[in-house]
Amino acid sequence: MDINIKLSIRHISIKMILCYLVLAMACSCQNSRFKTKYLNFVRHEINLPDSLTEVMNGEVFPYYLDGSRPKLIIYNDSTACSSCRINHLPEYDKLFHLAEDSGLFDVVILFCPKPEEYDKVIRDIRLSASDHSVFVDREGSFARLNQHIPSDERFHVFLLNKDRLPAFVGNPLDSDRLWEIFTETILNQ
């Protein structure tokens, strides 16, 4: 083989190894940042607004969250596509059924739309014909009360214990392992 070809192959191999090392270091940094965000998040109490709008079976009325049981919060902030999320409400049926059957926790799907989108979100939820309560924060109180919640959507589904601290973080529907951890957490609350 020509010496130039050998040098080119060696040069490409060295570049590939360097790229791999840079990628590995970047992943390690991302994991470290996630862990730091997680530890900060679970140390802060989550405050629930005094009042929300509840939409259930097409009906709309004011609602005040009861703090007596743990709550699985599914938070849809103002940057989320509300219409997309509303179309996917049936995906949470498994969680609602577990909550109803066990009686150990409540599911709170919370939309916090921009003020100009409030009426549209209410209309879309009503049209979705969801069998379960969906809550809308008209005033944006949840975001104001909980400014420590990261914008990273992995932190937008969490279980609050009775002390209003996150006891579980993540969507239990995302994997079998998360489901197992979630159900174990619920049983230990």
Short mmCIF file of C-alpha atoms in Angstrom, two decimals:
data_model
loop_
_atom_site.label_atom_id
_atom_site.label_comp_id
_atom_site.label_asym_id
_atom_site.label_seq_id
_atom_site.Cartn_x
_atom_site.Cartn_y
_atom_site.Cartn_z
CA MET A 1 0.00 0.00 0.00
CA ASP A 2 1.16 3.49 -0.80
CA ILE A 3 2.63 5.45 2.13
CA ASN A 4 0.23 8.36 1.44
CA ILE A 5 -2.78 6.06 1.72
CA LYS A 6 -1.48 4.66 5.04
CA LEU A 7 -0.96 8.18 6.37
CA SER A 8 -4.46 9.19 5.24
CA ILE A 9 -6.02 6.18 6.96
CA ARG A 10 -4.07 6.90 10.14
CA HIS A 11 -5.08 10.58 9.97
CA ILE A 12 -8.77 9.65 9.54
CA SER A 13 -8.54 7.15 12.41
CA ILE A 14 -7.04 9.76 14.73
CA LYS A 15 -9.81 12.24 13.79
CA MET A 16 -12.47 9.60 14.48
CA ILE A 17 -10.99 8.82 17.90
CA LEU A 18 -10.83 12.51 18.77
CA CYS A 19 -14.47 12.98 17.68
CA TYR A 20 -15.50 10.04 19.85
CA LEU A 21 -13.65 11.46 22.87
CA VAL A 22 -15.23 14.91 22.41
CA LEU A 23 -18.68 13.30 22.11
CA ALA A 24 -18.09 11.18 25.22
CA MET A 25 -16.99 14.25 27.21
CA ALA A 26 -20.03 16.22 26.01
CA CYS A 27 -22.38 13.43 27.11
CA SER A 28 -20.67 13.29 30.49
CA CYS A 29 -21.13 17.06 30.92
CA GLN A 30 -24.80 16.80 29.94
CA ASN A 31 -25.35 14.03 32.52
CA SER A 32 -23.65 16.14 35.16
CA ARG A 33 -25.82 19.18 34.32
CA PHE A 34 -28.96 17.03 34.40
CA LYS A 35 -28.01 15.59 37.79
CA THR A 36 -27.40 19.10 39.16
CA LYS A 37 -30.79 20.30 37.84
CA TYR A 38 -32.46 17.20 39.29
CA LEU A 39 -30.94 17.62 42.75
CA ASN A 40 -31.90 21.30 42.80
CA PHE A 41 -35.44 20.53 41.61
CA VAL A 42 -36.27 17.84 44.20
CA ARG A 43 -35.14 20.12 47.05
CA HIS A 44 -37.72 22.80 46.28
CA GLU A 45 -41.32 22.72 47.36
CA ILE A 46 -43.84 22.98 44.52
CA ASN A 47 -46.59 25.50 45.19
CA LEU A 48 -50.00 24.95 43.68
CA PRO A 49 -52.15 27.93 42.68
CA ASP A 50 -55.10 28.85 44.87
CA SER A 51 -57.54 28.40 42.02
CA LEU A 52 -57.63 26.92 38.56
CA THR A 53 -60.19 26.32 35.87
CA GLU A 54 -61.29 22.70 35.67
CA VAL A 55 -62.60 21.22 32.44
CA MET A 56 -64.36 17.85 32.69
CA ASN A 57 -66.82 16.23 30.31
CA GLY A 58 -67.14 19.50 28.42
CA GLU A 59 -68.06 21.49 31.54
CA VAL A 60 -65.94 24.37 32.84
CA PHE A 61 -65.86 25.53 36.45
CA PRO A 62 -63.46 26.94 39.07
CA TYR A 63 -61.49 24.42 41.09
CA TYR A 64 -59.30 24.51 44.16
CA LEU A 65 -56.68 21.77 44.41
CA ASP A 66 -56.88 19.62 47.51
CA GLY A 67 -53.49 19.00 49.08
CA SER A 68 -54.32 15.85 51.03
CA ARG A 69 -52.93 13.22 48.63
CA PRO A 70 -49.80 12.98 46.50
CA LYS A 71 -50.28 14.43 43.02
CA LEU A 72 -48.77 13.47 39.70
CA ILE A 73 -48.39 16.84 37.98
CA ILE A 74 -48.25 16.89 34.18
CA TYR A 75 -47.26 20.48 33.49
CA ASN A 76 -47.74 21.99 30.04
CA ASP A 77 -46.13 25.41 30.10
CA SER A 78 -46.84 28.34 27.80
CA THR A 79 -44.14 27.25 25.35
CA ALA A 80 -45.75 23.84 24.73
CA CYS A 81 -48.06 23.27 21.78
CA SER A 82 -51.32 23.08 23.71
CA SER A 83 -53.34 21.70 20.78
CA CYS A 84 -50.81 18.89 20.32
CA ARG A 85 -50.84 18.05 24.01
CA ILE A 86 -54.64 18.11 24.16
CA ASN A 87 -54.79 15.66 21.25
CA HIS A 88 -52.65 13.27 23.30
CA LEU A 89 -54.74 13.39 26.50
CA PRO A 90 -56.00 9.78 26.02
CA GLU A 91 -52.41 8.58 26.50
CA TYR A 92 -52.77 9.40 30.21
CA ASP A 93 -55.76 7.07 30.73
CA LYS A 94 -53.47 4.41 32.23
CA LEU A 95 -52.35 6.88 34.91
CA PHE A 96 -55.91 7.99 35.67
CA HIS A 97 -57.01 4.36 36.01
CA LEU A 98 -54.14 3.58 38.39
CA ALA A 99 -54.98 6.67 40.46
CA GLU A 100 -58.68 5.76 40.61
CA ASP A 101 -58.08 2.07 41.35
CA SER A 102 -55.43 2.64 44.02
CA GLY A 103 -56.81 5.82 45.59
CA LEU A 104 -53.21 6.69 46.49
CA PHE A 105 -52.67 9.78 44.33
CA ASP A 106 -54.34 12.25 41.98
CA VAL A 107 -53.42 13.07 38.40
CA VAL A 108 -53.29 16.78 37.62
CA ILE A 109 -52.88 17.67 33.96
CA LEU A 110 -52.15 21.36 34.05
CA PHE A 111 -52.11 23.72 31.08
CA CYS A 112 -50.57 27.16 31.55
CA PRO A 113 -51.25 28.89 28.22
CA LYS A 114 -50.36 32.42 27.22
CA PRO A 115 -53.24 34.78 28.08
CA GLU A 116 -54.22 35.19 24.43
CA GLU A 117 -54.48 31.38 24.04
CA TYR A 118 -56.59 30.71 27.14
CA ASP A 119 -60.00 30.63 25.40
CA LYS A 120 -58.69 28.39 22.61
CA VAL A 121 -57.18 25.94 25.12
CA ILE A 122 -60.46 25.76 27.06
CA ARG A 123 -62.39 25.19 23.81
CA ASP A 124 -59.97 22.50 22.63
CA ILE A 125 -60.14 20.65 25.94
CA ARG A 126 -63.94 20.79 25.88
CA LEU A 127 -63.96 19.41 22.34
CA SER A 128 -61.54 16.63 23.27
CA ALA A 129 -64.32 15.04 25.33
CA SER A 130 -61.81 13.90 27.93
CA ASP A 131 -63.37 11.74 30.63
CA HIS A 132 -60.92 13.14 33.16
CA SER A 133 -60.37 16.53 34.72
CA VAL A 134 -57.91 18.82 32.98
CA PHE A 135 -56.84 22.03 34.69
CA VAL A 136 -56.00 25.39 33.16
CA ASP A 137 -54.10 28.15 34.92
CA ARG A 138 -55.55 31.35 33.51
CA GLU A 139 -53.30 33.66 35.51
CA GLY A 140 -49.98 31.88 35.02
CA SER A 141 -49.76 31.48 38.79
CA PHE A 142 -48.11 28.05 38.68
CA ALA A 143 -45.13 29.34 36.70
CA ARG A 144 -44.77 32.41 38.93
CA LEU A 145 -44.95 30.33 42.11
CA ASN A 146 -42.45 27.77 40.83
CA GLN A 147 -39.79 29.65 38.91
CA HIS A 148 -37.26 26.99 39.90
CA ILE A 149 -38.85 24.40 37.56
CA PRO A 150 -36.39 23.90 34.70
CA SER A 151 -37.50 24.56 31.13
CA ASP A 152 -36.28 21.02 30.33
CA GLU A 153 -39.51 19.09 29.70
CA ARG A 154 -38.16 16.03 31.50
CA PHE A 155 -38.95 17.99 34.68
CA HIS A 156 -42.55 18.76 33.67
CA VAL A 157 -43.99 15.47 34.90
CA PHE A 158 -43.43 14.76 38.58
CA LEU A 159 -45.08 13.26 41.62
CA LEU A 160 -45.52 15.55 44.61
CA ASN A 161 -45.52 13.94 48.03
CA LYS A 162 -47.72 15.22 50.85
CA ASP A 163 -45.05 17.80 51.71
CA ARG A 164 -45.24 19.14 48.13
CA LEU A 165 -41.72 17.97 47.29
CA PRO A 166 -41.03 16.03 44.08
CA ALA A 167 -40.77 12.34 45.01
CA PHE A 168 -40.52 11.12 41.41
CA VAL A 169 -39.49 13.00 38.27
CA GLY A 170 -40.25 11.90 34.72
CA ASN A 171 -43.11 10.52 32.69
CA PRO A 172 -43.88 7.00 33.95
CA LEU A 173 -45.37 6.18 30.55
CA ASP A 174 -42.03 6.68 28.79
CA SER A 175 -40.62 3.25 29.70
CA ASP A 176 -41.35 0.07 31.63
CA ARG A 177 -38.54 0.90 34.06
CA LEU A 178 -39.96 4.36 34.82
CA TRP A 179 -43.38 2.77 35.34
CA GLU A 180 -41.89 0.33 37.87
CA ILE A 181 -40.09 3.09 39.75
CA PHE A 182 -43.22 5.25 39.71
CA THR A 183 -45.51 2.49 41.07
CA GLU A 184 -42.94 1.65 43.78
CA THR A 185 -42.79 5.33 44.72
CA ILE A 186 -46.59 5.55 44.91
CA LEU A 187 -46.78 2.51 47.18
CA ASN A 188 -44.18 4.02 49.52
CA GLN A 189 -45.85 7.43 49.90
#
